[in-house]
Coordinates of C-alpha atoms in Angstrom, one line a residue:
M56 CA 0.0 0.0 0.0
Y57 CA 1.3 3.4 -0.9
K58 CA 2.5 5.4 2.1
K59 CA 1.2 9.0 2.3
G60 CA 3.6 11.5 3.6
K61 CA 3.2 15.2 4.5
L62 CA 5.2 18.4 4.3
Y63 CA 5.2 20.2 7.6
F64 CA 6.4 23.7 8.4
R65 CA 6.9 24.5 12.1
Y66 CA 7.8 28.1 12.5
G67 CA 8.5 30.5 15.4
T68 CA 10.7 33.4 16.4
M69 CA 14.2 33.2 17.5
G70 CA 14.5 31.6 21.0
S71 CA 11.3 29.6 20.6
A72 CA 13.1 26.3 20.9
K73 CA 12.6 25.2 17.3
T74 CA 16.0 23.4 17.1
A75 CA 15.4 21.7 20.5
L76 CA 12.1 20.5 19.2
L77 CA 13.7 19.1 16.1
L78 CA 16.4 17.3 18.1
T79 CA 13.9 15.8 20.6
T80 CA 11.8 14.7 17.7
A81 CA 14.8 13.0 16.1
Y82 CA 15.5 11.3 19.5
N83 CA 12.0 10.0 19.7
F84 CA 12.2 8.6 16.1
E85 CA 15.5 6.9 17.0
E86 CA 14.0 5.3 20.1
R87 CA 11.1 3.9 18.0
G88 CA 13.4 2.5 15.4
M89 CA 12.2 4.9 12.7
K90 CA 14.6 5.9 9.9
Y91 CA 15.3 9.7 9.7
V92 CA 17.8 12.2 8.3
C93 CA 18.6 15.6 9.8
M94 CA 19.5 18.4 7.4
K95 CA 20.5 22.1 7.6
P96 CA 21.4 24.9 5.2
V97 CA 25.2 25.6 5.2
I98 CA 24.5 29.3 5.4
D99 CA 24.2 28.9 9.2
T100 CA 27.9 29.0 9.9
R101 CA 27.7 29.2 13.7
E102 CA 28.8 25.5 13.8
A103 CA 32.2 24.4 12.3
T104 CA 31.0 20.9 11.7
N105 CA 27.9 19.3 10.2
V106 CA 25.8 19.2 13.3
I107 CA 22.5 20.7 14.5
R108 CA 23.0 21.9 18.1
S109 CA 20.4 23.5 20.4
R110 CA 21.0 26.1 23.1
I111 CA 20.5 23.4 25.7
G112 CA 23.4 21.4 24.5
I113 CA 21.9 18.5 22.6
E114 CA 23.0 17.8 19.0
R115 CA 22.7 15.5 16.1
E116 CA 24.8 15.0 12.9
C117 CA 23.2 16.4 9.8
L118 CA 23.6 16.7 6.1
W119 CA 24.5 20.2 4.9
I120 CA 22.3 21.8 2.3
Y121 CA 24.1 24.1 -0.1
H122 CA 22.4 26.8 -2.2
N123 CA 22.6 24.6 -5.3
T124 CA 21.8 21.3 -3.6
D125 CA 18.9 19.4 -5.3
L126 CA 17.1 17.9 -2.4
Y127 CA 15.1 15.6 -4.5
E128 CA 18.3 14.1 -6.0
T129 CA 19.8 14.0 -2.5
A130 CA 16.8 11.9 -1.3
K131 CA 17.1 9.5 -4.3
E132 CA 20.8 9.0 -3.5
L133 CA 20.0 8.2 0.1
F134 CA 17.3 5.7 -0.9
A135 CA 19.7 4.1 -3.4
K136 CA 22.2 3.4 -0.5
D137 CA 19.5 1.7 1.6
S138 CA 16.5 -0.2 0.4
R139 CA 14.6 1.0 3.4
V140 CA 12.7 4.2 2.7
I141 CA 13.5 7.1 5.0
D142 CA 10.4 7.8 7.1
W143 CA 11.3 11.4 8.1
F144 CA 13.4 14.3 6.9
L145 CA 14.0 16.9 9.5
V146 CA 15.2 20.3 8.2
D147 CA 16.6 23.0 10.5
E148 CA 16.8 26.7 9.5
A149 CA 14.3 26.1 6.7
Q150 CA 13.9 29.8 6.0
F151 CA 17.3 29.7 4.2
L152 CA 16.1 27.2 1.6
T153 CA 15.3 28.4 -1.9
A154 CA 11.8 28.2 -3.2
D155 CA 13.0 25.5 -5.6
Q156 CA 14.4 23.4 -2.7
V157 CA 11.1 23.6 -0.9
D158 CA 9.4 22.3 -4.1
Q159 CA 12.0 19.5 -4.2
L160 CA 11.1 18.5 -0.7
A161 CA 7.4 18.5 -1.7
R162 CA 8.3 16.0 -4.5
V163 CA 10.1 13.8 -2.0
V164 CA 6.9 13.7 0.0
D165 CA 4.7 13.1 -3.0
D166 CA 6.9 10.5 -4.9
F167 CA 8.4 8.5 -2.0
G168 CA 5.8 8.9 0.8
S169 CA 8.3 10.3 3.2
N170 CA 7.4 13.0 5.7
V171 CA 9.4 16.2 5.8
I172 CA 9.3 18.6 8.8
C173 CA 10.9 22.0 8.2
Y174 CA 11.7 24.2 11.2
G175 CA 12.5 27.8 10.8
L176 CA 11.7 31.5 11.1
R177 CA 8.7 33.1 9.4
T178 CA 10.1 36.6 8.8
D179 CA 13.4 38.6 8.9
F180 CA 14.3 41.6 11.1
K181 CA 12.2 43.9 8.9
S182 CA 9.1 41.6 9.3
H183 CA 9.4 40.4 5.7
L184 CA 9.0 36.7 4.7
F185 CA 12.1 34.7 3.9
E186 CA 12.1 33.0 0.5
G187 CA 12.0 29.5 2.0
S188 CA 9.3 30.4 4.5
R189 CA 7.1 32.0 1.9
R190 CA 7.2 28.9 -0.3
L191 CA 6.5 26.6 2.7
F192 CA 3.4 28.8 3.6
E193 CA 2.3 28.4 0.1
I194 CA 2.5 24.6 -0.3
A195 CA 3.0 22.9 3.1
D196 CA 0.4 20.4 4.1
T197 CA 0.5 21.4 7.7
L198 CA 1.6 24.7 9.4
D199 CA 2.4 24.7 13.1
E200 CA 3.4 27.8 15.0
I201 CA 5.8 27.4 17.9
K202 CA 4.8 30.2 20.2
S203 CA 7.0 32.2 22.6
T204 CA 6.3 35.2 24.8
C205 CA 7.6 38.8 24.6
T206 CA 8.7 40.5 27.9
C207 CA 5.4 42.3 27.9
G208 CA 3.4 39.1 27.9
R209 CA 2.2 39.1 24.2
K210 CA 3.2 36.6 21.6
T211 CA 6.5 37.2 19.9
I212 CA 6.2 37.9 16.1
I213 CA 9.3 40.0 15.2
N214 CA 12.9 38.9 15.1
A215 CA 14.4 42.3 15.8
R216 CA 18.0 42.8 14.9
I217 CA 19.9 44.9 17.6
D218 CA 23.2 46.7 17.8
T219 CA 25.7 46.7 20.7
N220 CA 23.6 49.3 22.5
G221 CA 20.5 47.2 22.3
D222 CA 18.9 49.5 19.7
M223 CA 16.9 48.0 16.8
V224 CA 18.6 48.0 13.4
E225 CA 16.4 48.8 10.5
E226 CA 18.8 48.5 7.6
G227 CA 21.1 45.8 6.3
E228 CA 21.3 42.5 4.5
Q229 CA 18.4 40.1 5.1
V230 CA 20.7 37.3 6.3
E231 CA 23.1 38.0 9.2
I232 CA 23.9 35.0 11.4
G233 CA 23.8 35.7 15.1
G234 CA 22.3 34.8 18.4
D235 CA 21.1 36.7 21.5
E236 CA 23.8 39.4 20.9
R237 CA 22.3 40.3 17.5
Y238 CA 18.6 39.4 17.8
L239 CA 15.7 39.9 20.1
A240 CA 12.2 38.3 19.6
V241 CA 9.5 40.8 20.4
C242 CA 5.8 41.3 19.8
R243 CA 4.6 43.7 17.1
K244 CA 3.6 46.4 19.6
C245 CA 6.9 46.5 21.4
W246 CA 8.7 46.5 18.1
R247 CA 6.7 49.5 16.9
N248 CA 7.1 51.4 20.2
K249 CA 10.9 50.8 20.3
R250 CA 11.3 52.1 16.8
I251 CA 9.2 55.2 17.6
E252 CA 11.3 55.8 20.7
Q253 CA 14.5 55.5 18.7
A254 CA 13.3 57.9 16.0
Y255 CA 12.3 60.5 18.6
R256 CA 15.6 60.1 20.4
S257 CA 17.5 60.6 17.1
A258 CA 15.5 63.7 16.3
L259 CA 16.1 65.4 19.7
P260 CA 19.4 67.2 18.8
F261 CA 17.6 68.9 15.9
I262 CA 14.6 70.1 17.8
D263 CA 14.8 73.8 18.9
L264 CA 13.5 73.9 22.4
D265 CA 13.7 77.8 22.7

């Protein structure tokens, strides 16, 4: 009987434990004897070796995905090495995939019946969708939001980029790898208020108070 797979996108802001969730999922599959593969775009250069590592210290080896990697062909090569079909593909930092690579993962699901779970950010520091995330929203079978809380108590939505003074950065390249020293997950209201505060502070030297 043909096995039906699904393409999942589990998204959240930075610090929402996406990677930890991927790794605990991999551990559960391993305990149950299910065949899986972990993957990650090589653009995330925070690790020197091909591993996915969470902030809490757990890790798993992974296959690196390059910008020109054909993920459908990669899956075919993996299947050729082992007659047993891979049950699950777990992809970290999926926002860095190209739209074509997301389509290739969808083909893996449709042609081989494997399940693919992509974990990643929804938007960049300007609140704009990443290419990979946009395509996943368009074609994924299942969308799951991994929620986290802003300091004010609201749900985080924005991955704000910050400078060394803690001020929010509004210009720059879409992709800049960093952790807590460069990014702060906040709700939309706090993001807006902080930007207004910064704009007012910048304008103060030019305001004539006489």
